[in-house]
Each structure stands twice: as C-alpha cells, then as structure tokens.
Backbone as JSON, one array per atom type, in Angstrom:
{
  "sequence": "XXXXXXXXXXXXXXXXXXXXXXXXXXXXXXXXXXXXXXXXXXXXXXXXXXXXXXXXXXXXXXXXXXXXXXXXXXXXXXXXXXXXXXXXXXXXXXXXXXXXXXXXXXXXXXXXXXXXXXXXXXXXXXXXXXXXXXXXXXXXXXXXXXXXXXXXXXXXXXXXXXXXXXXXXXXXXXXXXXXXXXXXXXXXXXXXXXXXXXXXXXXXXXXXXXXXXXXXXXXXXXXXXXXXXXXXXXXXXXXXXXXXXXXXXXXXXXXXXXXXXXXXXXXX",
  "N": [[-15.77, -16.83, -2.22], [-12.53, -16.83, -1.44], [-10.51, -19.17, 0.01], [-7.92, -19.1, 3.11], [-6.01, -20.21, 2.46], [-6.22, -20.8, -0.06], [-5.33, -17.93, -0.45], [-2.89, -17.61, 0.45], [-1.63, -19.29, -1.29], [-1.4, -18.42, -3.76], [-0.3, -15.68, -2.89], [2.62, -16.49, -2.83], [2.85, -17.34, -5.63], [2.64, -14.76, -6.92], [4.86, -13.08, -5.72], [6.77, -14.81, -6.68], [6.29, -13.96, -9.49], [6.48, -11.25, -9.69], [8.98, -11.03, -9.24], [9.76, -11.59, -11.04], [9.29, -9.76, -13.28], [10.62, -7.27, -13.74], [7.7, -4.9, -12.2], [7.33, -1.49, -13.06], [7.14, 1.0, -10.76], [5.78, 3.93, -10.58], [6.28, 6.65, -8.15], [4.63, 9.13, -6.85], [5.17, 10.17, -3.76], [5.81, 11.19, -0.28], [8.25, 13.9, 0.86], [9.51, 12.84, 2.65], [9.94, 9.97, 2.67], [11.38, 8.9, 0.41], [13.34, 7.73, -0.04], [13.2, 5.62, 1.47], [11.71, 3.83, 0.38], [12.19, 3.81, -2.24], [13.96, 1.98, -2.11], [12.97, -0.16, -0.59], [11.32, -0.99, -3.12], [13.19, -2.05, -4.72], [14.5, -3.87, -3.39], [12.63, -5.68, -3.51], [12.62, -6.05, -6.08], [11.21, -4.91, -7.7], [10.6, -1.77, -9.77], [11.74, 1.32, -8.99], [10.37, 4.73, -9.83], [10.55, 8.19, -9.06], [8.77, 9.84, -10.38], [7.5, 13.17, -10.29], [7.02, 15.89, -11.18], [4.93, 18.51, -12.93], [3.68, 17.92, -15.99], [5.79, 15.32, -16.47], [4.82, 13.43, -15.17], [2.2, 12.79, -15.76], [2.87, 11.73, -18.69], [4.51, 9.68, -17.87], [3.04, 8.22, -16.14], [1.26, 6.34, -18.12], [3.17, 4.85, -18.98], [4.2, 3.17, -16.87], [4.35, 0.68, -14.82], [2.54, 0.5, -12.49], [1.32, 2.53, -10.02], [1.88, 4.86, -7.25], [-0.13, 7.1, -5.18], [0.65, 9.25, -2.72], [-0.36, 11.31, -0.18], [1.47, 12.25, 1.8], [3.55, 14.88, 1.94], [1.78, 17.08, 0.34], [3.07, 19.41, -1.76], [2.57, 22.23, -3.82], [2.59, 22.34, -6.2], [3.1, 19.27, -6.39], [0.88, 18.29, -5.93], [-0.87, 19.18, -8.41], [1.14, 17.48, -10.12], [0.12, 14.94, -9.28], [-3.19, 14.55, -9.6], [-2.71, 14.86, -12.11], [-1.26, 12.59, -13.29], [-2.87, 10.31, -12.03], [-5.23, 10.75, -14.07], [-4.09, 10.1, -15.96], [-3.17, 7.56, -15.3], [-5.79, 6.24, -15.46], [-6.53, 6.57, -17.5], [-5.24, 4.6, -18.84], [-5.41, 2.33, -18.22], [-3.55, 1.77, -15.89], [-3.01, 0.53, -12.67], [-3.77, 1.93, -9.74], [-2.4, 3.33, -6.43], [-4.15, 4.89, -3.97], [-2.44, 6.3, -1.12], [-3.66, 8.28, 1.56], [-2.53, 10.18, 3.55], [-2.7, 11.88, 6.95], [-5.15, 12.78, 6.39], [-8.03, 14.42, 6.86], [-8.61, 17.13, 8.59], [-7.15, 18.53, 8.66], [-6.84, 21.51, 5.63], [-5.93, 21.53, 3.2], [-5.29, 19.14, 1.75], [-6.82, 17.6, 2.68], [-9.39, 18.08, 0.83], [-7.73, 17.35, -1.86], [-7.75, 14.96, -1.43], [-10.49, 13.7, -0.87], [-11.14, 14.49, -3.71], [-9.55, 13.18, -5.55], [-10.24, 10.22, -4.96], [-12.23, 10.27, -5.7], [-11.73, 9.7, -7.91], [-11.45, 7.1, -8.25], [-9.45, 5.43, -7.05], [-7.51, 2.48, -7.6], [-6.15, 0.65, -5.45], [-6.94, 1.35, -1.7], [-5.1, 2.56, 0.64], [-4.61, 2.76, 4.44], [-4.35, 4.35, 7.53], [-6.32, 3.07, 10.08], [-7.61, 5.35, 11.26], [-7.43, 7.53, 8.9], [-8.88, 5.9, 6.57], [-11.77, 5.85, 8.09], [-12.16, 8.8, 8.09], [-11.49, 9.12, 5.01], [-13.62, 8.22, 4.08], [-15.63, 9.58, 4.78], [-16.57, 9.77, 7.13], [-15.53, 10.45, 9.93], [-12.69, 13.09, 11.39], [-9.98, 12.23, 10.84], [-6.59, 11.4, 12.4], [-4.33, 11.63, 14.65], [-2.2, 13.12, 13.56], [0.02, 11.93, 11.03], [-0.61, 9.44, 12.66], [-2.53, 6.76, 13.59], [-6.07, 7.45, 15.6], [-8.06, 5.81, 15.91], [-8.87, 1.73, 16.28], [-8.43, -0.78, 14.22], [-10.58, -2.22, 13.47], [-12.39, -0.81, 14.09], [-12.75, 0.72, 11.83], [-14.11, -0.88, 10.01], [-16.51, -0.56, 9.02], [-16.54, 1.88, 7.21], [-14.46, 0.71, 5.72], [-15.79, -0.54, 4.08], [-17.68, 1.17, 2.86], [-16.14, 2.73, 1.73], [-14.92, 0.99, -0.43], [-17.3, 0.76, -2.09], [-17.3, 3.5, -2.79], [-15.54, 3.84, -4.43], [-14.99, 1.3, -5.91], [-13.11, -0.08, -5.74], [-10.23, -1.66, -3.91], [-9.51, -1.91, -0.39], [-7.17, -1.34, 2.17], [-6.69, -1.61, 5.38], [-4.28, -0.7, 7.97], [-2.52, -1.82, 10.58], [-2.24, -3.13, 13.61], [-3.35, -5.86, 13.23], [-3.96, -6.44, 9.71], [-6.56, -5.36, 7.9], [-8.35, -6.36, 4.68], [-10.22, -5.38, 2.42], [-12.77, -5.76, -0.55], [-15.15, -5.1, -0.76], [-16.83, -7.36, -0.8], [-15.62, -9.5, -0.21], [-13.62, -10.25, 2.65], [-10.31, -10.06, 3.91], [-8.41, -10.65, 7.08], [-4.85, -10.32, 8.09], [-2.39, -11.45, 9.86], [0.38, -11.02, 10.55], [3.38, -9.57, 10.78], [5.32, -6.45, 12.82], [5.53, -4.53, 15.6], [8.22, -3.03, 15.02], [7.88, -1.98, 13.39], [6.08, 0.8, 12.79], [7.85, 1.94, 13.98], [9.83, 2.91, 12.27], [10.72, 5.26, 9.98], [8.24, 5.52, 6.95], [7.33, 3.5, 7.11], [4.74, 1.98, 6.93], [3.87, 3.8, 4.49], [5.45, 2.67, 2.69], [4.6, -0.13, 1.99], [2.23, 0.66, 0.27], [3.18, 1.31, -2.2], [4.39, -1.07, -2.51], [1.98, -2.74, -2.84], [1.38, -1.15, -5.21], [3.2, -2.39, -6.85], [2.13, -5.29, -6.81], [-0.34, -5.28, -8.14], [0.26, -5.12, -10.36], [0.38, -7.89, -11.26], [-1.88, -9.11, -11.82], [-5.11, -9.25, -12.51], [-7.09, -8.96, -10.92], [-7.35, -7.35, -7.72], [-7.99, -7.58, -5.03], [-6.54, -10.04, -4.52], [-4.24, -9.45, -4.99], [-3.49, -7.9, -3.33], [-3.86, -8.75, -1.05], [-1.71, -10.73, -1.32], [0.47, -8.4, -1.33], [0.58, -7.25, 1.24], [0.9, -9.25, 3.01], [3.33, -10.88, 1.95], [4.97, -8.34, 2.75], [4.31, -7.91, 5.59], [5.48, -10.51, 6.59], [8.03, -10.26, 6.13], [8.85, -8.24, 7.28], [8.21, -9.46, 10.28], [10.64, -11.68, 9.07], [12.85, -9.96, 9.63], [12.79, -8.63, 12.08], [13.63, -10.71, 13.32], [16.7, -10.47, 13.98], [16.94, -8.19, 14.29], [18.29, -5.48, 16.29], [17.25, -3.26, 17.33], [15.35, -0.29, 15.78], [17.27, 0.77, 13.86], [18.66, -1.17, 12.98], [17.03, -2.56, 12.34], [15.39, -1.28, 10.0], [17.59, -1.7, 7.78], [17.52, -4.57, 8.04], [15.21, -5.26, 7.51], [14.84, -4.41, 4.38], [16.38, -5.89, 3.75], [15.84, -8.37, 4.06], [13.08, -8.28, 2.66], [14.35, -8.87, 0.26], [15.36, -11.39, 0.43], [13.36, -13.01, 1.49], [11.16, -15.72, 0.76], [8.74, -18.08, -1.29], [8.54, -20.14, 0.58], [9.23, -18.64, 3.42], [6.63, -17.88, 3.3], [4.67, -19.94, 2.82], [4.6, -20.97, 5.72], [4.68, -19.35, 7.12], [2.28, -17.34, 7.07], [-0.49, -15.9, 8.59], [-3.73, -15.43, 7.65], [-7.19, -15.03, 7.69]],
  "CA": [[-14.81, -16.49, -1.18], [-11.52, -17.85, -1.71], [-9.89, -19.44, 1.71], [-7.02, -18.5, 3.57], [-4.74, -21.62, 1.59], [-6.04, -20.37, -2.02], [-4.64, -16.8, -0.81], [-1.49, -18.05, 0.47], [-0.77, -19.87, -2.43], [-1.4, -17.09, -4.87], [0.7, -14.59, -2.47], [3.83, -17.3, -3.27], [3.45, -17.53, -6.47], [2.59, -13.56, -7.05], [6.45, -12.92, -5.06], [7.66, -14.97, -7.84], [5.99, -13.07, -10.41], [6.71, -9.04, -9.46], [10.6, -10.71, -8.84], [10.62, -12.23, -12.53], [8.73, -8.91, -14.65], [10.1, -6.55, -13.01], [6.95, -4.32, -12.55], [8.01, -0.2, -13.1], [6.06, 1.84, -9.98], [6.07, 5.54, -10.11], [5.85, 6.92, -6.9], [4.46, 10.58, -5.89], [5.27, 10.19, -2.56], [5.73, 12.52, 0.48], [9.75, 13.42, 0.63], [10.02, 11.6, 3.8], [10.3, 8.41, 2.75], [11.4, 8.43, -1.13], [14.38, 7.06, -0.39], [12.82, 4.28, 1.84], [10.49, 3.83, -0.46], [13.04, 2.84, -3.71], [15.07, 0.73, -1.57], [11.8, -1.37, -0.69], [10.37, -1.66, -4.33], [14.45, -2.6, -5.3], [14.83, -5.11, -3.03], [11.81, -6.62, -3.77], [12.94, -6.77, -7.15], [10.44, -3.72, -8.51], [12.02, -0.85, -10.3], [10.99, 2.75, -8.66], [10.31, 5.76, -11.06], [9.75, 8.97, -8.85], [8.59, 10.78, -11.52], [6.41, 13.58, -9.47], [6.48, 16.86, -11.38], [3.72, 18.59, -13.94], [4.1, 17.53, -17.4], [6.29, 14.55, -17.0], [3.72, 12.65, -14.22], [0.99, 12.07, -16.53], [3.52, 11.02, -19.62], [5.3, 8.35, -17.04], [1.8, 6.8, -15.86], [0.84, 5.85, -19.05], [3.82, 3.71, -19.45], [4.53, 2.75, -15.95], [2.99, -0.59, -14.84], [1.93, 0.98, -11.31], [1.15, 3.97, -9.63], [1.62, 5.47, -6.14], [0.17, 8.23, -4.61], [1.38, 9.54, -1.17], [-0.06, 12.62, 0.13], [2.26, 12.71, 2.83], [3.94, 16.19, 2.18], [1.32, 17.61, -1.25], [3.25, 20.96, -2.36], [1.43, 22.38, -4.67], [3.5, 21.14, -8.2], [3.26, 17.81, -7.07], [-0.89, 18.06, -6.74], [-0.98, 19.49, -10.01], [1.12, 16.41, -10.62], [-1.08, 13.76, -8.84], [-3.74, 14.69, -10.19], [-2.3, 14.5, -13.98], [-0.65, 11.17, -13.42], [-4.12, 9.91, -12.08], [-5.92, 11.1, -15.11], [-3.31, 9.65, -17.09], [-3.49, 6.49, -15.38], [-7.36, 6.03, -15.76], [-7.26, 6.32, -19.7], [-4.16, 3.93, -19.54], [-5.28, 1.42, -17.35], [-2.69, 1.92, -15.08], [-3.87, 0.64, -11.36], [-2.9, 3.33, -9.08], [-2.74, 3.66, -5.16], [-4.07, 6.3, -2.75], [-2.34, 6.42, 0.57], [-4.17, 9.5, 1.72], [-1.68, 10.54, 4.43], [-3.23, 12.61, 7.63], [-6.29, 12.99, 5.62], [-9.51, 14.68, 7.71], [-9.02, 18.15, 9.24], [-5.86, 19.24, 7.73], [-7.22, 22.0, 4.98], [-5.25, 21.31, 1.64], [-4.71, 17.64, 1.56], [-7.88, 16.92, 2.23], [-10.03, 18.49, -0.59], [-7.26, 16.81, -2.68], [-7.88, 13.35, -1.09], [-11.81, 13.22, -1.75], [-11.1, 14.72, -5.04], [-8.55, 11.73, -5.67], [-10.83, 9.43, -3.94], [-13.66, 10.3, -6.39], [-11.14, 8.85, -9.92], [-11.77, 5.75, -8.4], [-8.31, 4.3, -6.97], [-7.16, 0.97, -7.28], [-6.59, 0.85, -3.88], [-6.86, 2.75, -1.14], [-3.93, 1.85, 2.0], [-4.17, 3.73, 4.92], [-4.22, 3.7, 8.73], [-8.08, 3.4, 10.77], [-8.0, 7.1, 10.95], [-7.37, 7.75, 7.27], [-10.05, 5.58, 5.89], [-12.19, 6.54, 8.77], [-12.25, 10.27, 7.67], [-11.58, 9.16, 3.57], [-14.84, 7.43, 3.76], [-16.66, 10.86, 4.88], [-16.84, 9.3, 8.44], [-14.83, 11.0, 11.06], [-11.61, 14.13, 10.98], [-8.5, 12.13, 11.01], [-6.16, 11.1, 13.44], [-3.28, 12.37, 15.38], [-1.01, 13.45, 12.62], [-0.29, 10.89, 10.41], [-0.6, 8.23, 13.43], [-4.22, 6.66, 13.85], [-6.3, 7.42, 16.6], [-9.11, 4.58, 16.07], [-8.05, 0.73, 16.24], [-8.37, -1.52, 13.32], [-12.01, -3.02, 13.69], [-13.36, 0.75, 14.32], [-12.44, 1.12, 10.38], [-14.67, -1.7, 9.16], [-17.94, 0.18, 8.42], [-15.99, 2.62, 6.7], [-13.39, 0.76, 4.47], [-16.85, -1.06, 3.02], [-18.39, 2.2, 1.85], [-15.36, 3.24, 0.99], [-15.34, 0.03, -0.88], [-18.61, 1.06, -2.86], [-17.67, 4.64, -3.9], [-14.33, 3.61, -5.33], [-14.93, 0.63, -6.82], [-11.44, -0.91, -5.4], [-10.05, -2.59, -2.89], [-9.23, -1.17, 0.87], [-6.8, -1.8, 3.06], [-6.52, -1.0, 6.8], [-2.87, -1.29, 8.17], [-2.64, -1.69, 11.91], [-1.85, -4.34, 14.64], [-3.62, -6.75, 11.91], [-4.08, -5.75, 8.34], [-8.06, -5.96, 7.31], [-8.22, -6.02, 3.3], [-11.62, -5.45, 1.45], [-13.01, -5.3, -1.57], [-16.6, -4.79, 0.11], [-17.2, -8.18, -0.99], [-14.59, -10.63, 0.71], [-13.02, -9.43, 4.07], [-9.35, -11.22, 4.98], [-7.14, -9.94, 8.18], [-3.67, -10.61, 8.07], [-2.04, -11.37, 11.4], [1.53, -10.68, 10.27], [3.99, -7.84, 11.29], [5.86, -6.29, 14.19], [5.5, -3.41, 16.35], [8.96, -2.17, 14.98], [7.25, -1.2, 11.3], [5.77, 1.49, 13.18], [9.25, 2.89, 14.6], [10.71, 3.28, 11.29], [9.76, 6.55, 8.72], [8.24, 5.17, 5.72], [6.57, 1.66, 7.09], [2.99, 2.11, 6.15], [4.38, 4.51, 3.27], [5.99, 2.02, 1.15], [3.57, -0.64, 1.77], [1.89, 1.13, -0.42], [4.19, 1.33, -3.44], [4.4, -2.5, -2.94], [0.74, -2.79, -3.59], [1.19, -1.2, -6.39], [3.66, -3.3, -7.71], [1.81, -6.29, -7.25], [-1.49, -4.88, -8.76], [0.49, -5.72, -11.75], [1.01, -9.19, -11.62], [-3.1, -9.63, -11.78], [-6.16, -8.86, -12.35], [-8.03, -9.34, -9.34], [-6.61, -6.54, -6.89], [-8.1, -7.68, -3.97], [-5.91, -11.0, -4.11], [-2.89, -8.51, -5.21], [-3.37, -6.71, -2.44], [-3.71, -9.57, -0.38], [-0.42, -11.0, -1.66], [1.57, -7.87, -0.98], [0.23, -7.0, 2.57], [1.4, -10.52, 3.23], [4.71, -10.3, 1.62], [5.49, -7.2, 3.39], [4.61, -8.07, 6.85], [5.91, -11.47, 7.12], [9.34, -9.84, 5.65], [9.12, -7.61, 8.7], [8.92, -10.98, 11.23], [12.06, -12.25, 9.81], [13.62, -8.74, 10.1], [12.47, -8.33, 13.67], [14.35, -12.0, 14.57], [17.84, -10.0, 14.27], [17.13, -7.06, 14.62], [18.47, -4.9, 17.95], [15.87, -1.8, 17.54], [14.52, 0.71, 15.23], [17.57, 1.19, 13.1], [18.99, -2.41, 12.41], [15.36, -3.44, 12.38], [15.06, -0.82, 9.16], [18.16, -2.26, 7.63], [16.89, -6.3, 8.21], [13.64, -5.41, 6.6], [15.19, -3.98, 3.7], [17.05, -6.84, 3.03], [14.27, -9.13, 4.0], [12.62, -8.11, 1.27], [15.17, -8.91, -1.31], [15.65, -12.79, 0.83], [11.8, -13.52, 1.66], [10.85, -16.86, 0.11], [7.21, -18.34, -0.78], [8.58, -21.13, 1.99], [8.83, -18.33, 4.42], [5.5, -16.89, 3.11], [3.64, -21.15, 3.33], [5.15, -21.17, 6.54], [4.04, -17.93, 9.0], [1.54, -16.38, 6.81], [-1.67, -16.03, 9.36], [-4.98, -15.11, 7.3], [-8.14, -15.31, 8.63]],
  "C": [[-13.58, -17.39, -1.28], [-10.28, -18.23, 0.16], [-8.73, -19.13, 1.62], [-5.79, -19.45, 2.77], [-5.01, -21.22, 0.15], [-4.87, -18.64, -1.76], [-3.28, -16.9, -0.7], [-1.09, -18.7, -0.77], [-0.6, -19.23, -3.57], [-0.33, -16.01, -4.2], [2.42, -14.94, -2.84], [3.78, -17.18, -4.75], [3.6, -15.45, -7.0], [3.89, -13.2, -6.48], [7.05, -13.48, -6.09], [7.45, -13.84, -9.17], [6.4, -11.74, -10.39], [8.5, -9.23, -9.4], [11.2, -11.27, -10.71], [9.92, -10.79, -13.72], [9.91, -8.3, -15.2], [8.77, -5.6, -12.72], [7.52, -2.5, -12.71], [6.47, 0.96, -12.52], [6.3, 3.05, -10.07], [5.47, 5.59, -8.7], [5.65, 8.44, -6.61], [4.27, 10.38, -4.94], [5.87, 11.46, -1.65], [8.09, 12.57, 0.41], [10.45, 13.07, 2.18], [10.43, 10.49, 3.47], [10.7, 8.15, 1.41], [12.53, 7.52, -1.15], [14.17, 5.48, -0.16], [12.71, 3.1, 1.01], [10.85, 2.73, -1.91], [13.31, 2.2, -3.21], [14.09, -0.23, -1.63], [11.36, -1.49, -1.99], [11.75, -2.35, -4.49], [14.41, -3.97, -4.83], [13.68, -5.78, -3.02], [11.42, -7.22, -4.92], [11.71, -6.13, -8.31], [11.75, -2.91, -8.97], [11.0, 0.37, -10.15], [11.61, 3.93, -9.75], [9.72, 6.9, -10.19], [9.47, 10.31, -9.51], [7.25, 12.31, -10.84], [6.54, 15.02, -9.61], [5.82, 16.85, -12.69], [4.3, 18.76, -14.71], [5.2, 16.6, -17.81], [5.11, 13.32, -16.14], [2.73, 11.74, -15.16], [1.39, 11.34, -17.31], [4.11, 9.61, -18.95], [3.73, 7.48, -16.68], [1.56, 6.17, -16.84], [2.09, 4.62, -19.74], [4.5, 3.19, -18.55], [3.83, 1.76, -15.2], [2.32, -0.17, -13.63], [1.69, 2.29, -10.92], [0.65, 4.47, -8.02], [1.35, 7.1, -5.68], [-0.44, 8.74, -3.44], [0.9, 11.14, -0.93], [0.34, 12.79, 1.58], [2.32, 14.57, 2.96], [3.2, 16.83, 0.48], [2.15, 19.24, -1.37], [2.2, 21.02, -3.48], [1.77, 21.93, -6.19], [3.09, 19.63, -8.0], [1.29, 17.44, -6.96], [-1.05, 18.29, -7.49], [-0.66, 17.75, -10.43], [0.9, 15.15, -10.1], [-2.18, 13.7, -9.5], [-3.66, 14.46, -11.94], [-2.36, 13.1, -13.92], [-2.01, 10.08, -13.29], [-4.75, 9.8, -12.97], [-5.4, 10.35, -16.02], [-3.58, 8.2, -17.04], [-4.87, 5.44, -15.87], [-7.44, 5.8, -17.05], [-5.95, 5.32, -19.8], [-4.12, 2.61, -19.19], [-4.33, 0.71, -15.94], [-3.15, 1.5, -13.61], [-2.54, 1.16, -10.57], [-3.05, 3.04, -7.76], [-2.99, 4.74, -4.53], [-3.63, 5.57, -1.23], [-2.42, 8.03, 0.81], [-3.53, 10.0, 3.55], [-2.33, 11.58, 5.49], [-4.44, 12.98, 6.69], [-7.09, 13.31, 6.91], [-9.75, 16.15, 7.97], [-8.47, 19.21, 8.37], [-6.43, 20.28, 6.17], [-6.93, 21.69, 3.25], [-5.4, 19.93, 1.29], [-6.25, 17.1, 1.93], [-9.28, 16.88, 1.54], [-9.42, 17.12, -2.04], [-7.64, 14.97, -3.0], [-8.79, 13.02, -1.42], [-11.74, 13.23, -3.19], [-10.48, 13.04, -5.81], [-9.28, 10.27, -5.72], [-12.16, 9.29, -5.33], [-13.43, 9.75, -7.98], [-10.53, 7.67, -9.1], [-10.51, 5.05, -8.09], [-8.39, 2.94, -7.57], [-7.54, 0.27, -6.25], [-6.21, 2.06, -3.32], [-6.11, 2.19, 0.2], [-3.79, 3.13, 2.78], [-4.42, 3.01, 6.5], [-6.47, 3.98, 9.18], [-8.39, 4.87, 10.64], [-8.43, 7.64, 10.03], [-8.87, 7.06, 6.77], [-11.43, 5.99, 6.52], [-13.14, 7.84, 7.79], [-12.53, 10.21, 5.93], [-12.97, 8.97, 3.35], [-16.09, 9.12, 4.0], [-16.93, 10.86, 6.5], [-16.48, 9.63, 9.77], [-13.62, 12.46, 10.32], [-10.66, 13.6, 11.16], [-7.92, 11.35, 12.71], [-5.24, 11.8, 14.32], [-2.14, 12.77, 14.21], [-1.39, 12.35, 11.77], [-0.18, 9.32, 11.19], [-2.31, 7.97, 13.96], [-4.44, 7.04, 15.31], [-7.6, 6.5, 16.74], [-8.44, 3.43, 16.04], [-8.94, 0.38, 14.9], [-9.89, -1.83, 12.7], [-12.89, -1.94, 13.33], [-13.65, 1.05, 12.47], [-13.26, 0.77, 9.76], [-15.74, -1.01, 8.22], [-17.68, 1.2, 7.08], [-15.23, 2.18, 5.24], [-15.26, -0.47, 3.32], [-17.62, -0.06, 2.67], [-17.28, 2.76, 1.2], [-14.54, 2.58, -0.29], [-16.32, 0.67, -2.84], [-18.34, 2.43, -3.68], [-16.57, 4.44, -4.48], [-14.0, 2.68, -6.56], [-13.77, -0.93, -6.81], [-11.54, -1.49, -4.27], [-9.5, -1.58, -1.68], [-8.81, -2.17, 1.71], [-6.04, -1.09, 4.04], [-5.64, -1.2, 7.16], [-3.26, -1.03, 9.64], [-1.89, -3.27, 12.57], [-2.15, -5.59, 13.6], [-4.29, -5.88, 11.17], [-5.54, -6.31, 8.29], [-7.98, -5.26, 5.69], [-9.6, -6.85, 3.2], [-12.22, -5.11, 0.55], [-15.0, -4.8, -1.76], [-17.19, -6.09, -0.03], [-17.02, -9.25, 0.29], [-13.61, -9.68, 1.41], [-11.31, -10.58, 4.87], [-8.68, -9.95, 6.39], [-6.33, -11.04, 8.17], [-2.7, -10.47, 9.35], [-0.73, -11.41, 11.52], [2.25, -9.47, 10.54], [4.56, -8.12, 12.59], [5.36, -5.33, 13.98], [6.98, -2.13, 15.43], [8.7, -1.56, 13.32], [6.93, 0.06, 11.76], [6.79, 2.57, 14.1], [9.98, 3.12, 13.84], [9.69, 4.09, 10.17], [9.41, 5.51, 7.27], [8.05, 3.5, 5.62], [5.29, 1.37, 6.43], [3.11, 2.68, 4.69], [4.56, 3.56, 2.26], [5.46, 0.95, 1.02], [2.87, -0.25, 0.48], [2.09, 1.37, -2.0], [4.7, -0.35, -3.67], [3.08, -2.92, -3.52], [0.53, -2.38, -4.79], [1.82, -2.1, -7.86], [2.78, -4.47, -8.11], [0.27, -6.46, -7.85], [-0.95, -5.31, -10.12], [0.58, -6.91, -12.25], [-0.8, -9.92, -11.99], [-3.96, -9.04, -11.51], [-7.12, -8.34, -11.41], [-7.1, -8.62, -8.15], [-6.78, -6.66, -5.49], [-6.75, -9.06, -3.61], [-4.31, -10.65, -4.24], [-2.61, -7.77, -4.35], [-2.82, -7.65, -1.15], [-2.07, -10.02, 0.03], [0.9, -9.95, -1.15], [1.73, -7.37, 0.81], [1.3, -8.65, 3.45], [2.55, -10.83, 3.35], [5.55, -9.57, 2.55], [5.58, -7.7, 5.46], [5.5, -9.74, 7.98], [7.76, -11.1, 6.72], [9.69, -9.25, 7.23], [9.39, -8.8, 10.02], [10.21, -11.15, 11.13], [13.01, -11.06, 10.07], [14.02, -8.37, 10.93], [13.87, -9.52, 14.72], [16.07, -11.58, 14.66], [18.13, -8.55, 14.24], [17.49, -6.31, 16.32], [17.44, -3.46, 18.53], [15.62, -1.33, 16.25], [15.87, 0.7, 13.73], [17.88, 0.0, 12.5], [17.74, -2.61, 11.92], [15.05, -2.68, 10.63], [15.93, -1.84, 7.72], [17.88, -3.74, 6.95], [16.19, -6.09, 7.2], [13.65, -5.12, 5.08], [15.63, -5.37, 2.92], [16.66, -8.26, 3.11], [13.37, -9.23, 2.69], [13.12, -8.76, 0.32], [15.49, -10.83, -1.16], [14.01, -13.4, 1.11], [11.6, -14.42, 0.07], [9.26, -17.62, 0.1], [7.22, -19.77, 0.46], [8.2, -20.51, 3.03], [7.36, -17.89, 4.23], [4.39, -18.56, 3.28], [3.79, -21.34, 4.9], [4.66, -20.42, 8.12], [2.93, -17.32, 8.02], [0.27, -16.91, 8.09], [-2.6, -15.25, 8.36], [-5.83, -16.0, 7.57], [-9.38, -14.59, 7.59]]
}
C-alpha cells in the first residue's frame, strides 16, 4: 500500500512528466465537450487527436500514446469506431479509458458499454451511478447526473475492479480510486466542476494522458484525479460563477505547479 506522501510525490513528479513528453490522447468523445476536452489536454501540455471515425480510429490508436472513450453521444459510425480503436489499442498496448456516459437503462449505449467493459479498459471513470450499473449492479442514474453518492459505489467499483483487470475511478464530492487492491479518496475539487459541460468528461482524457507516463495505472490515475481537482481549487479562488470558473480552470491547468499539488493535495 503506498501512503498518501508516496502518492503525492509521484502525482508532482508525473505533472512534470505528461508536461515534458508530450503524451498524444485520441479522444472518441461525446460532441458536447470536444472542444472542452482539447483545451484541457492543451493546457495541460497533452496533445488531443479526435480521431473518431471507422477506418482511421483503429490506425490512430496504435500510434497514439492514450486512448479515450466517451459514450456520451454513441452515433452509430463512431461505435463502429470505438470499438475498432479499442481492438486496436489492445494489440498495441495502448491504455485506453471508458467513461461509460448514462450507462444502465438507456438501450444502445448500454450493450455497447458491457461489450467495451468486457476488452478490459485501462480505466474505467465514471460517476456512482455509472459504475453502479457498469458493474451489473443497478440501471443508471438521472441522465448523465448520478443518483447514488460516492461510498454507495464501493462494492461495485471492486468487482468492477476484478472483471476488467484495471483501475476504477468514482468522481463525486470526493474521488474514490481502485484498483480492487489499494483504495485512495481524494478530497480535492469544487462544486463548480459540476456546473460546467465537460467536467467529469475530460477528466477522463487526462487519465489517459497520464496512463502514459507509467506503468502502474492505479498511481496514474491517482496522479491525474489529483492534478485535475486541485487545478479546479485554484480556479474556484477567482472565479465569479460557472463561466469564469470554466475559463480559470482551463488556464489552471496550463499554471498548476507540483508546489500547488505538495501543498492542498488531501488523500486519504
């Protein structure tokens, strides 16, 4: 079990690392948030690739150091090309993300999601609801906004743990990240992540970046969860609402230092 001072000190130096590669994330994401989405890998000093139709998907995983995928909005081209890019990634070593977006009741999207679910993510980033339901365990939440809290998830993101193989992490009031092994929560964040399109979303596409910087995905996961929500703090301290607050965080990202990250990280 590595303590809350070995992860912090790996999440600092991992921020240096993903800002000195760059890492190169494809993103099949929903087209809500693509734009978000680049801006956050940019300014965090990634380089976004949304490469997300059939027959270029699969060719881009295989030489793209990450891999997100968002079933926010699945048309049907870009499951074709989720599915490829997946496949692609697997024989390429590529570590990939599922954020399985409203996953549970919803008819299309969530065939796709077990299916997905069953080539073994990387990780898997979603809200209590999502993993919830991913795990086999409940139908979802309110849209794509949870309707269980954080804790409710646990049982869940550790089988869901076991059939994946990867790492799981719960986003909420505090972040719980598990690899079914070792269990941290991350007591970082605001409220206003959750008032801007494409907060939980691009989370997601940061994880994948920093899946690249190391082996060990639970402490990569760790690292970017970390990253991300203590970016949001200093975002929050000048921000006036919802839209500055998007803005800040943006450019948070691109100013976040492993000082501010020895400094406020809370793991537990």
């Amino acid at each position: 079990m590595r303590t809350p001072e070995e992860l912090i000190s790996f999440t600092c130096s991992a921020l240096d690392e993903v800002r000195a590669r760059p890492p190169l994330v494809q993103c099949l994401t929903n087209s809500v948030v693509v734009n978000f989405t680049a801006n956050v890998l940019l300014s965090l000093g990634a380089a976004p690739a949304m490469v997300d139709i059939p027959g270029e998907a699969g060719a881009f995983a295989r030489i793209a150091s990450g891999l997100l995928v968002n079933l926010g909005t699945p048309s049907a081209e870009q499951r074709d090309a989720m599915v490829e890019a997946v496949t692609a990634a697997n024989d390429a070593g590529t570590p990939w993300v599922l954020d399985p977006v409203a996953v549970g009741f919803l008819p299309v999207r969530t065939p796709l999601a077990f299916a997905l679910r069953d080539l073994r993510p990387t990780v898997v980033r979603g809200n209590a609801s999502e993993i919830i339901a991913l795990a086999g365990a409940g139908s979802g939440g309110r849209g794509v906004d949870s309707s269980d809290e954080v804790d409710a998830a646990m049982a869940a993101a550790y089988a869901l743990a076991g059939m994946t193989g990867g790492v799981i992490a719960v986003s909420g009031p505090v972040d719980i990240i598990t690899d079914g092994r070792e269990l941290v929560r991350i007591d970082n964040g605001h409220p206003l992540l959750t008032r801007v399109t494409g907060g939980g979303c691009a989370l997601g596409a940061v994880m994948a970046a920093f899946a690249t910087v190391d082996a060990d995905r639970f402490v990569t996961t760790v690292a970017a969860a970390t990253v991300y929500t203590v970016a949001a703090e200093l975002a929050a301290e000048s921000a006036a609402g919802p839209g500055s607050f998007a803005v800040a965080f943006v450019d948070a990202l691109s100013t976040v230092t492993a000082q501010d990250i020895a400094r406020r990280a809370v793991l537990r």
